[in-house]
Short mmCIF file of N, CA, C and O in Angstrom, two decimals:
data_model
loop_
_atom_site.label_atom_id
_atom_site.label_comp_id
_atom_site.label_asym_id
_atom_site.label_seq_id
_atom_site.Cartn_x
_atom_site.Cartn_y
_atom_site.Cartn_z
N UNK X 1 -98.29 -89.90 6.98
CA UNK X 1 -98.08 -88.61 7.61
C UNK X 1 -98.47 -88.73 9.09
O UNK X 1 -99.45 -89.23 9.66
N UNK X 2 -97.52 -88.19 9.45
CA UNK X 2 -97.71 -87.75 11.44
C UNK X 2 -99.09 -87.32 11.81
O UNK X 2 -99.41 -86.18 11.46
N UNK X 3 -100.14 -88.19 12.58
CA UNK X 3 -101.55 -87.50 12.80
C UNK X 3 -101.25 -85.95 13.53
O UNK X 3 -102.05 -85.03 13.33
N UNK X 4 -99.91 -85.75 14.48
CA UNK X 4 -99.99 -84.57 15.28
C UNK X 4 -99.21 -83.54 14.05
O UNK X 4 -99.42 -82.34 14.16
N UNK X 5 -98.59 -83.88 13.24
CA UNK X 5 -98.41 -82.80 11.94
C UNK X 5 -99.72 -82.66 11.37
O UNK X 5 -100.22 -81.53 11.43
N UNK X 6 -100.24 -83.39 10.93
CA UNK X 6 -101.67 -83.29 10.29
C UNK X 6 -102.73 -82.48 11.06
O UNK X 6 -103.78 -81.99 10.63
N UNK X 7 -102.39 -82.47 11.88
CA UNK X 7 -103.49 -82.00 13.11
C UNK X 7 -103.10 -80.48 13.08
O UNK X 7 -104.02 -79.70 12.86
N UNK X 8 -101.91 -80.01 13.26
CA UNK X 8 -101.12 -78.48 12.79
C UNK X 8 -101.34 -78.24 12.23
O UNK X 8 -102.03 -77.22 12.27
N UNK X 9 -101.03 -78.88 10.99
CA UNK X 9 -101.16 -78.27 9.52
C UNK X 9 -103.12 -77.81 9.45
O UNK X 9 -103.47 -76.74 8.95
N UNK X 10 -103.75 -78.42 9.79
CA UNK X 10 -104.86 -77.96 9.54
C UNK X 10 -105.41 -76.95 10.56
O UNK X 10 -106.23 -76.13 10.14
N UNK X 11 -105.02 -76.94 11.99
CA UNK X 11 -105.20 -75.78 12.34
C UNK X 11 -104.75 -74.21 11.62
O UNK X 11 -105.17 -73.06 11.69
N UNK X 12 -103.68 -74.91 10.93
CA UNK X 12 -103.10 -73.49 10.53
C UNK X 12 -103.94 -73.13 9.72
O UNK X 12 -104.25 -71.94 9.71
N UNK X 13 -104.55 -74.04 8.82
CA UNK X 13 -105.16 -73.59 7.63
C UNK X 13 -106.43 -73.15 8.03
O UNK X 13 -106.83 -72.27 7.27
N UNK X 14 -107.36 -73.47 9.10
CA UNK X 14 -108.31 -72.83 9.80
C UNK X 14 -108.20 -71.34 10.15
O UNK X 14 -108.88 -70.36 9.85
N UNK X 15 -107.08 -71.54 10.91
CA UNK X 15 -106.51 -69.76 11.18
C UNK X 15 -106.56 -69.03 10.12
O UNK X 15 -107.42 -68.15 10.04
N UNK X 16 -105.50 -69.28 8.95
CA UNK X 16 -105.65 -68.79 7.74
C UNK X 16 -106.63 -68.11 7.09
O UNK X 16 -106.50 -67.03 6.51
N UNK X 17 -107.90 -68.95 7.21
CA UNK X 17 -108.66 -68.92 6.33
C UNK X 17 -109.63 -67.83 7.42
O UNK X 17 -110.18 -66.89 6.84
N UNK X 18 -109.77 -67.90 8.45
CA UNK X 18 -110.13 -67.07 9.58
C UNK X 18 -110.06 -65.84 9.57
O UNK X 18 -110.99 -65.06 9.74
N UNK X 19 -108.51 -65.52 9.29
CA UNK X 19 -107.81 -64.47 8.95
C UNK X 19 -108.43 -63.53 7.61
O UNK X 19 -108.78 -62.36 7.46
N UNK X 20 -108.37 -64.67 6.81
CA UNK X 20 -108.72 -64.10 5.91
C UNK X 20 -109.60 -63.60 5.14
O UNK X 20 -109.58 -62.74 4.26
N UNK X 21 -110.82 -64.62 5.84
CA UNK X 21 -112.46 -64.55 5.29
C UNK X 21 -112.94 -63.27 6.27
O UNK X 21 -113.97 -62.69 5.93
N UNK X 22 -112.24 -62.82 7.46
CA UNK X 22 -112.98 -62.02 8.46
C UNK X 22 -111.50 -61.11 9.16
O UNK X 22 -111.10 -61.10 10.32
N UNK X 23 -111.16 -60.68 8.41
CA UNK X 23 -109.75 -59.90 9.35
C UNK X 23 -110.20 -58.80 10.31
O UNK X 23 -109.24 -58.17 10.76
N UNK X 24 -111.35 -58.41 10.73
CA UNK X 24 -111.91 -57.76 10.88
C UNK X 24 -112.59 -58.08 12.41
O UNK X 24 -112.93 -57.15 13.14
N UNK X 25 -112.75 -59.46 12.79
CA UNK X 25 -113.17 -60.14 13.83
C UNK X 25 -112.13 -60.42 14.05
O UNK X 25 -111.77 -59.81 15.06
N UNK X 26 -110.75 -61.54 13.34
CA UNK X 26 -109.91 -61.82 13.54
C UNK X 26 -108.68 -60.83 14.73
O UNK X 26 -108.11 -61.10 15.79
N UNK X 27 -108.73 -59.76 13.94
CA UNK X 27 -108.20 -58.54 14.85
C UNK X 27 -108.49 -59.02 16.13
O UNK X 27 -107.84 -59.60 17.01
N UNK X 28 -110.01 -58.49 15.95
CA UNK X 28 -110.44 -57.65 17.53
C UNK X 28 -110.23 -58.92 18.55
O UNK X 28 -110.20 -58.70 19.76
N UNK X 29 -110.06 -60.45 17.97
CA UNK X 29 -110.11 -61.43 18.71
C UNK X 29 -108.17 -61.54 18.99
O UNK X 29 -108.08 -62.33 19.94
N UNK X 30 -107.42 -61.33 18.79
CA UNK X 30 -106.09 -60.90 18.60
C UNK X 30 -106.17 -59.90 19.51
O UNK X 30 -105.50 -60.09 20.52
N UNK X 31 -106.67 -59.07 19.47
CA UNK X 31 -106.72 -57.92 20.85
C UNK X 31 -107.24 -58.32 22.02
O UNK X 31 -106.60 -57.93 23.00
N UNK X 32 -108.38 -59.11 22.28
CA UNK X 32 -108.65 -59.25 23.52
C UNK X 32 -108.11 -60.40 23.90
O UNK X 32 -108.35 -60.72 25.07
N UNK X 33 -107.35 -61.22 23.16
CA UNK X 33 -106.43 -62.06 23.54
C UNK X 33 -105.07 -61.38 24.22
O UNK X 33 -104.71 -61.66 25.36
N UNK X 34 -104.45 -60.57 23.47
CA UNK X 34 -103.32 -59.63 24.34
C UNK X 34 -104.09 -58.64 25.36
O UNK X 34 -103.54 -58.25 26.39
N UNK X 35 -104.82 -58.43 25.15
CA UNK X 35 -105.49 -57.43 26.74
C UNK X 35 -105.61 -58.31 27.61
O UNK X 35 -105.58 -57.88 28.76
N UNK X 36 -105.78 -59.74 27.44
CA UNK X 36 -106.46 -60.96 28.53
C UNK X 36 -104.79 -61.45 28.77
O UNK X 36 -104.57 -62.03 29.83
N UNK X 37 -103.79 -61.26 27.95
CA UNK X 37 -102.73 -61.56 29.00
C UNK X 37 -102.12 -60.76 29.64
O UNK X 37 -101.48 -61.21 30.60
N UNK X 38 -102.07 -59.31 29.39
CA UNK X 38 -101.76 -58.21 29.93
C UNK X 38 -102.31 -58.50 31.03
O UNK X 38 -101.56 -58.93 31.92
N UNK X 39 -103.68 -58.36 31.30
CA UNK X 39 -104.51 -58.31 32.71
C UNK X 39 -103.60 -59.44 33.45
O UNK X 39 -103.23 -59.15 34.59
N UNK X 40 -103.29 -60.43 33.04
CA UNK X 40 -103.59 -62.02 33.68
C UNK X 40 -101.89 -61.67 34.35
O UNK X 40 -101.48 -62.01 35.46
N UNK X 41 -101.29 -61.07 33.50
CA UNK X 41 -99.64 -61.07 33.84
C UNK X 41 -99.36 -59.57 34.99
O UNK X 41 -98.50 -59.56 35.86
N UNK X 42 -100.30 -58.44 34.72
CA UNK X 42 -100.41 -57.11 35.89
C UNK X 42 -100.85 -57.44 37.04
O UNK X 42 -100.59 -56.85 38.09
N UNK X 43 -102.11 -59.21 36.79
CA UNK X 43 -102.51 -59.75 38.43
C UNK X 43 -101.41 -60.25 39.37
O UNK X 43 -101.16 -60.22 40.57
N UNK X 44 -100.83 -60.77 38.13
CA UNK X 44 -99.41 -61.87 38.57
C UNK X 44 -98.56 -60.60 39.25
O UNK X 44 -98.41 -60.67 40.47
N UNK X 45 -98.24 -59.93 38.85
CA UNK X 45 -97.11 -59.45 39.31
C UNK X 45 -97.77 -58.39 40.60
O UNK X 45 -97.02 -57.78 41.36
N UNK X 46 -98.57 -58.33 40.65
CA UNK X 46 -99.79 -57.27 42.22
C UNK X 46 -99.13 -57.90 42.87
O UNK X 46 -98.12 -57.43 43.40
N UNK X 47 -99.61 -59.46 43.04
CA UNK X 47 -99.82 -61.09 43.76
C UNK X 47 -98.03 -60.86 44.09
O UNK X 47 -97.70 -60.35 45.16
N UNK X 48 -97.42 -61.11 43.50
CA UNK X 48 -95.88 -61.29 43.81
C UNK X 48 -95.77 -60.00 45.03
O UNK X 48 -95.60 -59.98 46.24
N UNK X 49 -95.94 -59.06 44.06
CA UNK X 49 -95.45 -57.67 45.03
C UNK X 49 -95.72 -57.89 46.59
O UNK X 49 -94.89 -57.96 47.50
N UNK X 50 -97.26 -57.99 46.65
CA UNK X 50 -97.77 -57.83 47.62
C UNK X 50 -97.22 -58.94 48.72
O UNK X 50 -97.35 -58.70 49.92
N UNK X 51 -96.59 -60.23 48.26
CA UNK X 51 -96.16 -61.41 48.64
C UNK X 51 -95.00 -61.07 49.26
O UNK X 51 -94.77 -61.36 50.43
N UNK X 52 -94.08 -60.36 48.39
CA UNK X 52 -92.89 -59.96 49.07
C UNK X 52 -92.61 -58.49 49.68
O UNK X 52 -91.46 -58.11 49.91
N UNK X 53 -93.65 -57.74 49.90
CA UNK X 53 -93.62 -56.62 50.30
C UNK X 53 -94.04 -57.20 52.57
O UNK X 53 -94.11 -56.32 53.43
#
């Protein structure tokens, strides 16, 4: 077996089990992951504006 399939496959199953032992942390870590690209992508686009304004 492929070490970089093997290497997937068990992240997934980490996640999984992440998910599942704690959905509850899991969430809130799922949320401040999309709030942290929201922010990161509203800086990006200030930065542009202001670039071409």
């Amino acid at each position: 077996m492929n070490a970089k399939k093997l290497a997937g496959l068990v992240v997934i199953a980490l996640v999984l089990f992440f998910v599942i032992a704690q959905p509850g942390h899991a969430a809130g870590l799922v949320s401040n992951i999309i709030q942290f690209l929201r922010s990161s992508a509203e800086s990006v686009i200030t930065f542009v504006s202001n670039v071409f304004s």
